[in-house]
Coordinates of C-alpha atoms in Angstrom, one line a residue:
Chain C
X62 CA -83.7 -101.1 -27.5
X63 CA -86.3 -103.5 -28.5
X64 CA -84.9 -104.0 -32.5
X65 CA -81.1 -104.0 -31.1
X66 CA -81.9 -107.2 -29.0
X67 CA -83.8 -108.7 -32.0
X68 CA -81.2 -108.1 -34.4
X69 CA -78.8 -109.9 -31.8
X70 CA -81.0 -112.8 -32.0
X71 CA -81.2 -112.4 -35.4
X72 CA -77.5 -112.7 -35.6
X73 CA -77.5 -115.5 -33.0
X74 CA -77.9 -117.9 -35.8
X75 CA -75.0 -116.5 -37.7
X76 CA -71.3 -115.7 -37.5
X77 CA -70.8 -112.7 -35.1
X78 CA -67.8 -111.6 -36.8
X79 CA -69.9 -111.2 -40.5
X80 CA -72.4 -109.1 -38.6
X81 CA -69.7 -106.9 -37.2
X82 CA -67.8 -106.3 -40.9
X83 CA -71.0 -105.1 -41.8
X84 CA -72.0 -102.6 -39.5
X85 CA -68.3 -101.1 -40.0
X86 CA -68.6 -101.3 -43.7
X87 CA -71.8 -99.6 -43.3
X88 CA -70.3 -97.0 -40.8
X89 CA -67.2 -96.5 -43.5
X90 CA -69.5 -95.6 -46.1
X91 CA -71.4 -93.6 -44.3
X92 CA -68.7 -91.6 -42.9
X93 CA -66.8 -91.2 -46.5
X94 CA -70.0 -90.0 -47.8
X95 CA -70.2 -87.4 -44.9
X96 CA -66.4 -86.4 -45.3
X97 CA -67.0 -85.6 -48.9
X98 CA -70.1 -84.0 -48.5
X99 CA -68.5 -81.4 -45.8
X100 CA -65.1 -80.8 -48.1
X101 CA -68.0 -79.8 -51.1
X102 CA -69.7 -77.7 -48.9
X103 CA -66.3 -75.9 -48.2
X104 CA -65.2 -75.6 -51.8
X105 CA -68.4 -74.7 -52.6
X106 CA -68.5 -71.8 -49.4
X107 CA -64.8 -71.1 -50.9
X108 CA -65.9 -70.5 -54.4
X109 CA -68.8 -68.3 -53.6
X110 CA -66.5 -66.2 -51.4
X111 CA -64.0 -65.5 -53.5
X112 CA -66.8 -64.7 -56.6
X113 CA -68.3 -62.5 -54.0
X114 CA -65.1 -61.1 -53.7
X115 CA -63.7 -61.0 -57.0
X116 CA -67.0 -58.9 -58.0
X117 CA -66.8 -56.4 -55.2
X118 CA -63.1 -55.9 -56.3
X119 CA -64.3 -55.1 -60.1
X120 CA -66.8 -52.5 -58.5
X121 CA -64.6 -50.7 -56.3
X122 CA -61.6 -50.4 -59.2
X123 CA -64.4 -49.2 -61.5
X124 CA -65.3 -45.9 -59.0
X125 CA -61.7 -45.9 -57.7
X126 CA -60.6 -45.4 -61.9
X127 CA -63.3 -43.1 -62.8
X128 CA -62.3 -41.2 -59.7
X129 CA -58.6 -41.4 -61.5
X130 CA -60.0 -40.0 -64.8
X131 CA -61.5 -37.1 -63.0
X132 CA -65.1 -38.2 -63.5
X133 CA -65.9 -39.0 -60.0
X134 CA -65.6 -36.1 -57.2
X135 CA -63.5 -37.3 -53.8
X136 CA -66.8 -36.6 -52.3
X137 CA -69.0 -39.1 -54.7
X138 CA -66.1 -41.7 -54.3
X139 CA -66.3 -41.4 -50.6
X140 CA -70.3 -42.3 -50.8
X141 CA -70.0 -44.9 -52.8
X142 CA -67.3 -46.5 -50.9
X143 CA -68.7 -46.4 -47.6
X144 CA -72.3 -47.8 -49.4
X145 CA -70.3 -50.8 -49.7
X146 CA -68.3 -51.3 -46.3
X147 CA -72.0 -50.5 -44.6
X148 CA -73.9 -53.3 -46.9
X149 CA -71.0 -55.9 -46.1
X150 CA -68.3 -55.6 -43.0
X151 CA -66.1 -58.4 -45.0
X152 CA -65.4 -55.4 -47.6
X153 CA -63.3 -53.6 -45.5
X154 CA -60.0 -56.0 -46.3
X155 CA -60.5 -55.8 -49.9
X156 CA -61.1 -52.2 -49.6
X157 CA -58.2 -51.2 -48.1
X158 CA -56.3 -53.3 -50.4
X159 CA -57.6 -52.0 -53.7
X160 CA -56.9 -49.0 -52.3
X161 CA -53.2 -49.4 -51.4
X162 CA -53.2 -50.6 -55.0
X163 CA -54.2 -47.3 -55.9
X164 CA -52.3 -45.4 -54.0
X165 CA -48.7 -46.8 -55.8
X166 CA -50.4 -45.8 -59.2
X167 CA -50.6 -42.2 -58.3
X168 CA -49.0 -38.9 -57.6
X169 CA -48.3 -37.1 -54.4
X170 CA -51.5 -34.8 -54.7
X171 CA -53.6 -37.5 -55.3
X172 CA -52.1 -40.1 -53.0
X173 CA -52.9 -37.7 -49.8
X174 CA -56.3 -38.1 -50.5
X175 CA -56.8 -41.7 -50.7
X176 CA -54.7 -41.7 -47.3
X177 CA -57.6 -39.4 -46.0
X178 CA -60.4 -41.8 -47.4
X179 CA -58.1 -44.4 -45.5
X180 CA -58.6 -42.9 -42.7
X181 CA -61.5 -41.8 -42.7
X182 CA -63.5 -45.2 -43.2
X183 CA -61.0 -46.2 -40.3
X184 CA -59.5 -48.7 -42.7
X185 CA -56.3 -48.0 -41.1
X186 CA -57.6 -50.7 -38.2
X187 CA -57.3 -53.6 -40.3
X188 CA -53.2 -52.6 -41.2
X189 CA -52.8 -52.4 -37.2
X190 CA -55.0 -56.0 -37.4
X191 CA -52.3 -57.3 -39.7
X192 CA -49.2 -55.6 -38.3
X193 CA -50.1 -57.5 -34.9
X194 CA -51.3 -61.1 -36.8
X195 CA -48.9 -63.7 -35.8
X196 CA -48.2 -64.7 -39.0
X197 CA -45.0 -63.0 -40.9
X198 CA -46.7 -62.5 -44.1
X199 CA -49.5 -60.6 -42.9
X200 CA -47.0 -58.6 -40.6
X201 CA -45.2 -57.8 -44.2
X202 CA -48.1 -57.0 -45.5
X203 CA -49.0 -54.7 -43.0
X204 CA -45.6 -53.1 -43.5
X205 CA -46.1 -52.8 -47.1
X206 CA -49.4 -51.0 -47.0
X207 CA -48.2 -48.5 -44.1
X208 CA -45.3 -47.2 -45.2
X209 CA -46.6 -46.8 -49.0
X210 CA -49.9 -45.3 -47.1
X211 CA -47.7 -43.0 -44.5
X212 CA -49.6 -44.3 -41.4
X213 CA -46.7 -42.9 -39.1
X214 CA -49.1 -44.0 -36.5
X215 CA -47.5 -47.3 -36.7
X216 CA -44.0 -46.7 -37.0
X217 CA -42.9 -48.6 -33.6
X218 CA -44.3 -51.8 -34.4
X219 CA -42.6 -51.3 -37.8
X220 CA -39.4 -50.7 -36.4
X221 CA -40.3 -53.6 -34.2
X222 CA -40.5 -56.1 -37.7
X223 CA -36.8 -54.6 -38.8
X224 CA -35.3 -56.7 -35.9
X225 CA -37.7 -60.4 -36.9
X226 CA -35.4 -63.1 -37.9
X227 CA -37.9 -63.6 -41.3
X228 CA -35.3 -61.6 -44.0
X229 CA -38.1 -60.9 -46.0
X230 CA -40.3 -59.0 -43.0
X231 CA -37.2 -57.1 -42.5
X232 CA -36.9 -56.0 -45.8
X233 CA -40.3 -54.9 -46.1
X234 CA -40.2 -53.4 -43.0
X235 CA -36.8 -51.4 -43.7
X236 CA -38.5 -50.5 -47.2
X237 CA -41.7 -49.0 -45.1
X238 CA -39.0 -47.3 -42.9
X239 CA -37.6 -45.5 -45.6
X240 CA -40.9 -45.0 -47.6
X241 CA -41.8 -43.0 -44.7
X242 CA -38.7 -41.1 -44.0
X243 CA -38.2 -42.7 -40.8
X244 CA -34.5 -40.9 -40.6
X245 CA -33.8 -42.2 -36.9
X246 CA -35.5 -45.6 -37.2
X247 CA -33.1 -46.3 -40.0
X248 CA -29.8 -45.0 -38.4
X249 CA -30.7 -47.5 -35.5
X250 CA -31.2 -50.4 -37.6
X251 CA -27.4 -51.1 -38.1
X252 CA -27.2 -51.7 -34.4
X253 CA -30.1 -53.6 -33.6
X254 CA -29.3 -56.3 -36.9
X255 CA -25.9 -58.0 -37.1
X256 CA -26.2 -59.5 -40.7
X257 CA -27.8 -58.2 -43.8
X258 CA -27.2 -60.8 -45.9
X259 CA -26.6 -60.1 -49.8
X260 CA -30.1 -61.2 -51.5
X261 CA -31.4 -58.5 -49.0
X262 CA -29.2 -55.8 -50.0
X263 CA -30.4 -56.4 -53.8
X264 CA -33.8 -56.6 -52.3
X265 CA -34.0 -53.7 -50.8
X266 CA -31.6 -51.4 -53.5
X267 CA -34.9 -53.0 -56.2
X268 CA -37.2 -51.4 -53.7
X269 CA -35.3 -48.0 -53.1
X270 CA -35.1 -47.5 -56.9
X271 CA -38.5 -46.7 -57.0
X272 CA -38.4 -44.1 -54.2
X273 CA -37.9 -40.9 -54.5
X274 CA -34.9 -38.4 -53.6
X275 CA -36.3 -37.7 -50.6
X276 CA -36.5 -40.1 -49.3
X277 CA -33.3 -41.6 -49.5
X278 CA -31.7 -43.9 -46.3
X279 CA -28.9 -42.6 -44.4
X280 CA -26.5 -44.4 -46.1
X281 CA -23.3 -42.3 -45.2
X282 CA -23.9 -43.1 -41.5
X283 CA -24.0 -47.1 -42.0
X284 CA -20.6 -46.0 -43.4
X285 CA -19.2 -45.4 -40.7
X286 CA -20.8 -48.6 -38.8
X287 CA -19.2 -51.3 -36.8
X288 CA -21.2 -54.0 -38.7
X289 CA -19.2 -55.1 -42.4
X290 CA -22.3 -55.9 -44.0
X291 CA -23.9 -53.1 -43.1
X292 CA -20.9 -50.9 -44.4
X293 CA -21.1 -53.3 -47.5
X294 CA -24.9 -51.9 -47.9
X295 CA -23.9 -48.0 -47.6
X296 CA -20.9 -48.4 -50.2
X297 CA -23.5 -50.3 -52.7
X298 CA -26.2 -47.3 -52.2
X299 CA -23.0 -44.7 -52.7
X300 CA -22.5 -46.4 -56.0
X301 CA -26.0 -46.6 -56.6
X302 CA -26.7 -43.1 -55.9
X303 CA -24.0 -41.7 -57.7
X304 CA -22.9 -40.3 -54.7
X305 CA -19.4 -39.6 -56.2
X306 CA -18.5 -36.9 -53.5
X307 CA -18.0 -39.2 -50.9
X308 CA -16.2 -42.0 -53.0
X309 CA -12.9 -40.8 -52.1
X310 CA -14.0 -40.9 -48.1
X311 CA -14.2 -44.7 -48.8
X312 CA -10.4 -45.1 -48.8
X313 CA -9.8 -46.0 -45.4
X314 CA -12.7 -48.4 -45.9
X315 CA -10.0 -50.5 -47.9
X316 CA -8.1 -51.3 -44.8
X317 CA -11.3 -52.5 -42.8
X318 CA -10.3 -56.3 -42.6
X319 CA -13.4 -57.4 -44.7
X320 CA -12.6 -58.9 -48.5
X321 CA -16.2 -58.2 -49.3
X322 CA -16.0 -54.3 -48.0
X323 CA -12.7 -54.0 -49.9
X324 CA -13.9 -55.7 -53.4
X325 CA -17.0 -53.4 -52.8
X326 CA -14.7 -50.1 -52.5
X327 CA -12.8 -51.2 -55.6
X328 CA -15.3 -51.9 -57.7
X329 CA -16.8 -48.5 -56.8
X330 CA -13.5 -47.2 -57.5
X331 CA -13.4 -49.1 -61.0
X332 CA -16.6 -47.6 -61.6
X333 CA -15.7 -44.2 -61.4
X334 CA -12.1 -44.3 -62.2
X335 CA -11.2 -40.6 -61.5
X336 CA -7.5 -40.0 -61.1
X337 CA -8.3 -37.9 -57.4
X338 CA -8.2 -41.4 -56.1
X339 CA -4.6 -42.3 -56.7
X340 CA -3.4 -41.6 -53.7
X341 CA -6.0 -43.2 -51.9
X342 CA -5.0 -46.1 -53.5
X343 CA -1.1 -45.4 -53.0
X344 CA -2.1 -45.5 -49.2
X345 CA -3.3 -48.9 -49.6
X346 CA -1.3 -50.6 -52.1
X347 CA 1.6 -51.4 -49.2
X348 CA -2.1 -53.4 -47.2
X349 CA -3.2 -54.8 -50.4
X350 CA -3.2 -58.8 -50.5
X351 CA -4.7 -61.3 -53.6
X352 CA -6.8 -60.0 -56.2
X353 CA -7.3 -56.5 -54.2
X354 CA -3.5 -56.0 -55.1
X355 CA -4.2 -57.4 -58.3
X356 CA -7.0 -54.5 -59.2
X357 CA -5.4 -51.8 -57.2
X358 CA -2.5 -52.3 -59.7
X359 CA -4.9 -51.8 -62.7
X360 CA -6.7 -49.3 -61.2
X361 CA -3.3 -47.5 -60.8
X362 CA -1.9 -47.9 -64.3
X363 CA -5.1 -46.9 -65.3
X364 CA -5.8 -43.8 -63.4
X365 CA -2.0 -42.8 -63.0
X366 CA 0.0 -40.9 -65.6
X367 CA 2.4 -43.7 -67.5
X368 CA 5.5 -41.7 -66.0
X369 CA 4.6 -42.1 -62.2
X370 CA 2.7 -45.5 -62.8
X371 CA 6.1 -47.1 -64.0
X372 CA 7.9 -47.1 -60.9
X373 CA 4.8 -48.4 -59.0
X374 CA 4.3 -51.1 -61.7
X375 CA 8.1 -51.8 -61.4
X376 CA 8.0 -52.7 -57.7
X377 CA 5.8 -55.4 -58.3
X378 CA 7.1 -56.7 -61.6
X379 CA 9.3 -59.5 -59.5
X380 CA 6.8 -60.1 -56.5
X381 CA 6.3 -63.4 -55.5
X382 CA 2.7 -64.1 -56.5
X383 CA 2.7 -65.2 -60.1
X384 CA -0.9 -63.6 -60.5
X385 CA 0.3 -59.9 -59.4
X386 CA 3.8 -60.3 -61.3
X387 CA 1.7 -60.9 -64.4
X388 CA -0.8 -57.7 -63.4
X389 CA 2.5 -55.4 -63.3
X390 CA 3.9 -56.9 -66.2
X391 CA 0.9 -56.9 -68.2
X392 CA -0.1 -53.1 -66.9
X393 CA 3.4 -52.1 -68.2
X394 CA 3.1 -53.3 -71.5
X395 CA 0.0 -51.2 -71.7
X396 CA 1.6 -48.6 -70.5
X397 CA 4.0 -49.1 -73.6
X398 CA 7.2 -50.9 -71.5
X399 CA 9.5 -52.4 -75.2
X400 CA 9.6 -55.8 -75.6
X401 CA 13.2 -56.7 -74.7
X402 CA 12.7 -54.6 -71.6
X403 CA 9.8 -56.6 -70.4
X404 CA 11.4 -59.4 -71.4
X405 CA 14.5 -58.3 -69.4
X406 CA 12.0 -58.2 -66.5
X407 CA 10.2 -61.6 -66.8
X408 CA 11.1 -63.3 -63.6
X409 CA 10.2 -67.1 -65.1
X410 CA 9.8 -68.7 -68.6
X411 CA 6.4 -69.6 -67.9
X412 CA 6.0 -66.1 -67.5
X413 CA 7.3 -65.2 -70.8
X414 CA 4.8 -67.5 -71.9
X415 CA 2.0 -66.4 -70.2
X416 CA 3.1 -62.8 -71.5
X417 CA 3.4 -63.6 -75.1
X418 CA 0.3 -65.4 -75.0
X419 CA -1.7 -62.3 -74.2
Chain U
X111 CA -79.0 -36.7 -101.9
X112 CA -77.1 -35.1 -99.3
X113 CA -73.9 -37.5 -98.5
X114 CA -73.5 -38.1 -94.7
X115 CA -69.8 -38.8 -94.1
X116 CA -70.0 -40.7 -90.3
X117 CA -66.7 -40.4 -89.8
X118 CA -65.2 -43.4 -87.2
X119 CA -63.6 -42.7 -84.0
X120 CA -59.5 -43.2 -83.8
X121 CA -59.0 -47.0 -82.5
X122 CA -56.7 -47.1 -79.3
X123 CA -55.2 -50.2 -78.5
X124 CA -53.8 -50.3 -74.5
X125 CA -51.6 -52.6 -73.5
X126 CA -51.2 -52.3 -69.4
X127 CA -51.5 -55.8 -67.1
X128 CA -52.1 -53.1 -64.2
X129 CA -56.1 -53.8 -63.9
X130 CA -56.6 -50.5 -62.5
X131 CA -54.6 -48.2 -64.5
X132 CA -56.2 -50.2 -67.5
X133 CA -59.4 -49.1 -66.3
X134 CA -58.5 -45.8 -66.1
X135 CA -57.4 -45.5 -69.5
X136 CA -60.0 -47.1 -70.8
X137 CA -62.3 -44.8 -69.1
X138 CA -60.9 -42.0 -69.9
X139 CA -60.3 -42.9 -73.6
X140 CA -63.8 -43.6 -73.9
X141 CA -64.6 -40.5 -72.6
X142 CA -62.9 -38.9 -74.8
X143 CA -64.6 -40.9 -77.6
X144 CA -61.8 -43.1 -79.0
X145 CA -62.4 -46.7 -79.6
X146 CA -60.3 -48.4 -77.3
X147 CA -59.1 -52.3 -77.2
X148 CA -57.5 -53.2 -74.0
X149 CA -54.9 -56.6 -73.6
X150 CA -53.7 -57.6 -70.2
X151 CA -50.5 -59.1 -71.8
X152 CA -47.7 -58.9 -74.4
X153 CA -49.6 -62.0 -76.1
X154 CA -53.3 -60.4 -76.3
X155 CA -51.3 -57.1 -77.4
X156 CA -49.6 -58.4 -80.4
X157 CA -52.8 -60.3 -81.2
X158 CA -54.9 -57.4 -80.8
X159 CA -52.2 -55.0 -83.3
X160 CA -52.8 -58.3 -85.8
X161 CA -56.6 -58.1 -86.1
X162 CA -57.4 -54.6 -85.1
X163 CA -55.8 -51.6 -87.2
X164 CA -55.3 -49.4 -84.1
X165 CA -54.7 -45.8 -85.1
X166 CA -52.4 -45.2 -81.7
X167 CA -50.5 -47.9 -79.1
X168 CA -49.8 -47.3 -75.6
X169 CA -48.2 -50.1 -73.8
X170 CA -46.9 -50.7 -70.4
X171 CA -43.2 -51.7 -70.5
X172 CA -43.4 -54.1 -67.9
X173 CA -45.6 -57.2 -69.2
X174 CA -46.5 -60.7 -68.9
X175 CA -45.6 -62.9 -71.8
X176 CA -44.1 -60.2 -73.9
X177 CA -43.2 -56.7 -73.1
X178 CA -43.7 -53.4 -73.8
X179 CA -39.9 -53.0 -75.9
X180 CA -41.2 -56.5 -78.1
X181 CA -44.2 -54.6 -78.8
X182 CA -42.9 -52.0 -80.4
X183 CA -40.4 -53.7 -82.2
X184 CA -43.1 -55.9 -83.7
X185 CA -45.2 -52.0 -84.7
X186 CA -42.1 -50.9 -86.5
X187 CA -41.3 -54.2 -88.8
X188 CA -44.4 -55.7 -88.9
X189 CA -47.2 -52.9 -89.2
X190 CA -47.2 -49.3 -89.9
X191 CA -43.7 -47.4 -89.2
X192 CA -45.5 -44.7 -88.5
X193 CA -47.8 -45.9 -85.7
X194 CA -47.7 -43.8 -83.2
X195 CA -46.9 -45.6 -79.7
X196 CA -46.8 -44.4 -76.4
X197 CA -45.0 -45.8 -73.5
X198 CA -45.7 -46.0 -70.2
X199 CA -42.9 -47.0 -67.7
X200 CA -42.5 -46.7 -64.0
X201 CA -39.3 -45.0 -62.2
X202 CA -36.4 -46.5 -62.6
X203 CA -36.6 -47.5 -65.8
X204 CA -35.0 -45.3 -67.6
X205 CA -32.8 -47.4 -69.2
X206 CA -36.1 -49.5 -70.7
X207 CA -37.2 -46.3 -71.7
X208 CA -34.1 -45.2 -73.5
X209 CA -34.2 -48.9 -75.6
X210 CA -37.7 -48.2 -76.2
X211 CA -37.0 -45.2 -78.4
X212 CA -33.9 -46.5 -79.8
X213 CA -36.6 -49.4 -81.1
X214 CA -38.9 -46.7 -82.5
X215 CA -41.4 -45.4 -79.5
X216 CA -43.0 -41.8 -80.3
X217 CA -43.8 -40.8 -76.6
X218 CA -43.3 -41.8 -73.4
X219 CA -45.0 -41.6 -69.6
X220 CA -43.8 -42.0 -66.3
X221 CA -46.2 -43.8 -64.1
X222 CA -47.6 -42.1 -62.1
X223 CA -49.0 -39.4 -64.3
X224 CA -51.6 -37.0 -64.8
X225 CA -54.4 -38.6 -67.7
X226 CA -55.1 -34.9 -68.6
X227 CA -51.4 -35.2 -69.3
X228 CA -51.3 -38.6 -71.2
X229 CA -54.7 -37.2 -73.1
X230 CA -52.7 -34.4 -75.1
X231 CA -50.2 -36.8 -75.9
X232 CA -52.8 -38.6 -77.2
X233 CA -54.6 -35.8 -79.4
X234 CA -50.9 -34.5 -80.3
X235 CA -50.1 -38.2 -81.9
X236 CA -53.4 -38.4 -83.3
X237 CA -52.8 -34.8 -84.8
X238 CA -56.6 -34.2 -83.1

């Protein structure tokens, strides 16, 4: 107390405001230095942890691959795995990930096991840790390693994530879903989502490429449901599944309304091009509008024999839409139509044109 | 003088970006007593078949930088025609794996498989 009052003597003899410029320049120093002391002793923290980390990673992929080669008993792999969780609790997360790692690299037989060792070292804690984290990536994440690890245990908070408004959580969640054959989860999840917008649907036909048969979707039921992009999602798995069977059960798809459900049904159409669709596409030729009418005609005059196609192409060489009077025109000439006949049936000179140009 | 042939163990180069299925295969290689040079990438790959003479390639399809298909495309006009490679590609890829022999592979394996499996390839390539 004693010093303060001398150094405000002190400072009696000079300018009050210099003496107060100082002690904040003083303080300003002093509390940069502190500040950038702290953020090195977090980078530094940072660093060490993620070494630390880094190095137990190496270990573990070096028992977990001489376990793979066969050198390394499920017993001996088991010891040496829980030596590690026991010396440091902050293994556990980098555990179960290097083991989820694994578990994508091998087969059936040899998958069951590591989901055992999961288990067993109660590793399965930190999925439900992650599947309950507020945070949307760690929920996907905890998707991600559940369904490829079959922890059915956790199926209704997975079903849960298929209804988050986060496109990606719902992907990974319908992907974990399907991964573990969650028939009745999946039917529901038509209902319970309105949109499934297109990057999803590629999404999630990426991921189902690498599953197996088995474990297919129920595709032919979203087929049938009320939601368009839904039905849009069970066409593009028909196609992709070579589910050629139920192709021709798409026709009445054609009249649902939707452009995208009927460009979908086309194209699978195009796709396969056998002539057992014709009169599906007869049936829908008097409801086709724009460029549906336009590639149902094609489809037609190719899938049709040239004497029945004719009349059908006829009717719509003089419709009014220059785009579909060109289709019929041009599908006749394929068809081998002469010259002087098509000619006699060009409803325009710009037509003729367009004809000759082609 | 008795002459003492040693004779050298068949080079393997491995070409996989996966660290744990590059482990394995190096493990198991090893154990099998090949000389094995490992490259995370299509980059460290093509640099490795430059300087290394491997006697047999097996190379992920799927790779940073360059990838499996490149790889074998360089082996056939570059080096040896008839250096055995082996390719390993995950499902779904077939159609990688069709391109890949059109290019010239000798073998191929779907991930995940058996490394007793992959082994015999191995010795049948290497005619061991």
């Amino acid at each position: 107390m004693q010093s303060i009052l001398d150094w405000w003597n002190w400072t009696d003899g000079q300018d009050h405001l210099y003496a107060f410029l100082l002690v904040m320049a003083v303080l300003y120093v002093l509390g940069t230095v502190l500040l950038l002391g702290y953020i090195w002793l977090l980078m530094l923290r940072r660093n060490r942890r993620s070494a630390w980390s880094a190095a137990l990673r190496a270990r573990l992929e070096d028992d977990i691959a001489t376990w793979m080669a066969g050198d390394l008993s499920t017993w001996e792999l088991s010891n040496r795995l829980h030596v590690e969780v026991r010396t440091d609790e902050r293994a556990r997360p980098i555990l179960a990930d290097v083991i989820y790692a694994t578990s994508k690299l091998l087969r059936e037989e040899s998958q069951s096991q590591l989901r055992d060792l999961f288990r067993q070292m109660s590793l399965d804690q930190i999925v439900l840790q992650k599947l309950k984290s507020i945070k949307w990536h760690e929920q996907a994440y905890g998707c991600r390693v559940a369904g490829q690890l079959q922890l059915k245990e956790f199926l209704s908070l997975i079903r849960a994530r298929t209804r988050s408004w986060r496109g990606v959580l719902r992907v990974e969640a319908i992907t974990a879903l399907v991964a573990m054959g969650d028939q009745s989860g999946l039917e529901k999840i038509a209902e319970d989502n309105h949109h499934l917008p297109d990057w999803e649907q590629v999404l999630l036909l990426e991921r189902f490429k690498i599953l197996n048969s088995h474990e297919l979707p129920p595709y032919e039921n979203w087929l049938n449901s009320s939601r368009p992009d839904w039905v849009l999602f069970g066409i593009r798995l028909c196609r992709h599944y070579n589910r050629f069977d139920k192709i021709a059960d798409l026709g009445p798809l054609l009249r649902s309304g939707d452009s995208r459900v009927q460009t979908a049904v086309l194209g699978t159409f195009e796709a396969q091009g056998d002539p057992e669709l014709v009169p599906v596409l007869l049936d829908y030729l008097p409801y086709a509008t724009g460029g549906c009418l336009i590639r149902t005609l094609n489809l037609l005059a190719d899938l049709m024999l040239r004497s029945e196609a004719m009349p059908v192409l006829l009717d719509y060489a003089d419709h009014a839409d220059p785009l579909v009077r060109l289709t019929a025109l041009e599908a006749l000439r394929r068809l081998g139509l002469p010259a002087p006949e098509l000619h006699l049936l060009t409803k325009s000179r710009s037509d003729l044109a367009l004809l000759t140009a082609h | 003088m008795n002459s003492e042939t040693v004779s050298t163990p068949p080079t393997i180069l491995v070409a996989e970006d996966e660290a744990l299925m590059l482990k394995m295969l190096t493990h198991r290689l090893q154990k099998e007593g090949y000389r094995v040079v490992t490259a995370t990438d299509g980059k460290q790959a093509l640099d490795s078949l430059r300087t290394s003479a491997p006697d047999l390639v097996i190379t992920d399809l799927m790779m940073p930088y360059h990838n499996g298909l490149e790889i074998i495309e360089f082996v056939r006009k570059n080096l040896r025609p008839d250096l055995p490679v082996i390719v390993l590609s995950s499902a779904g890829q077939e159609s990688s794996v069709v391109r890949a022999f059109d290019l010239g592979a000798d073998d191929f394996a779907v991930k995940p498989f058996s490394p007793n499996e992959l082994m015999s390839r191995v010795r049948k390539h290497l005619g061991r």
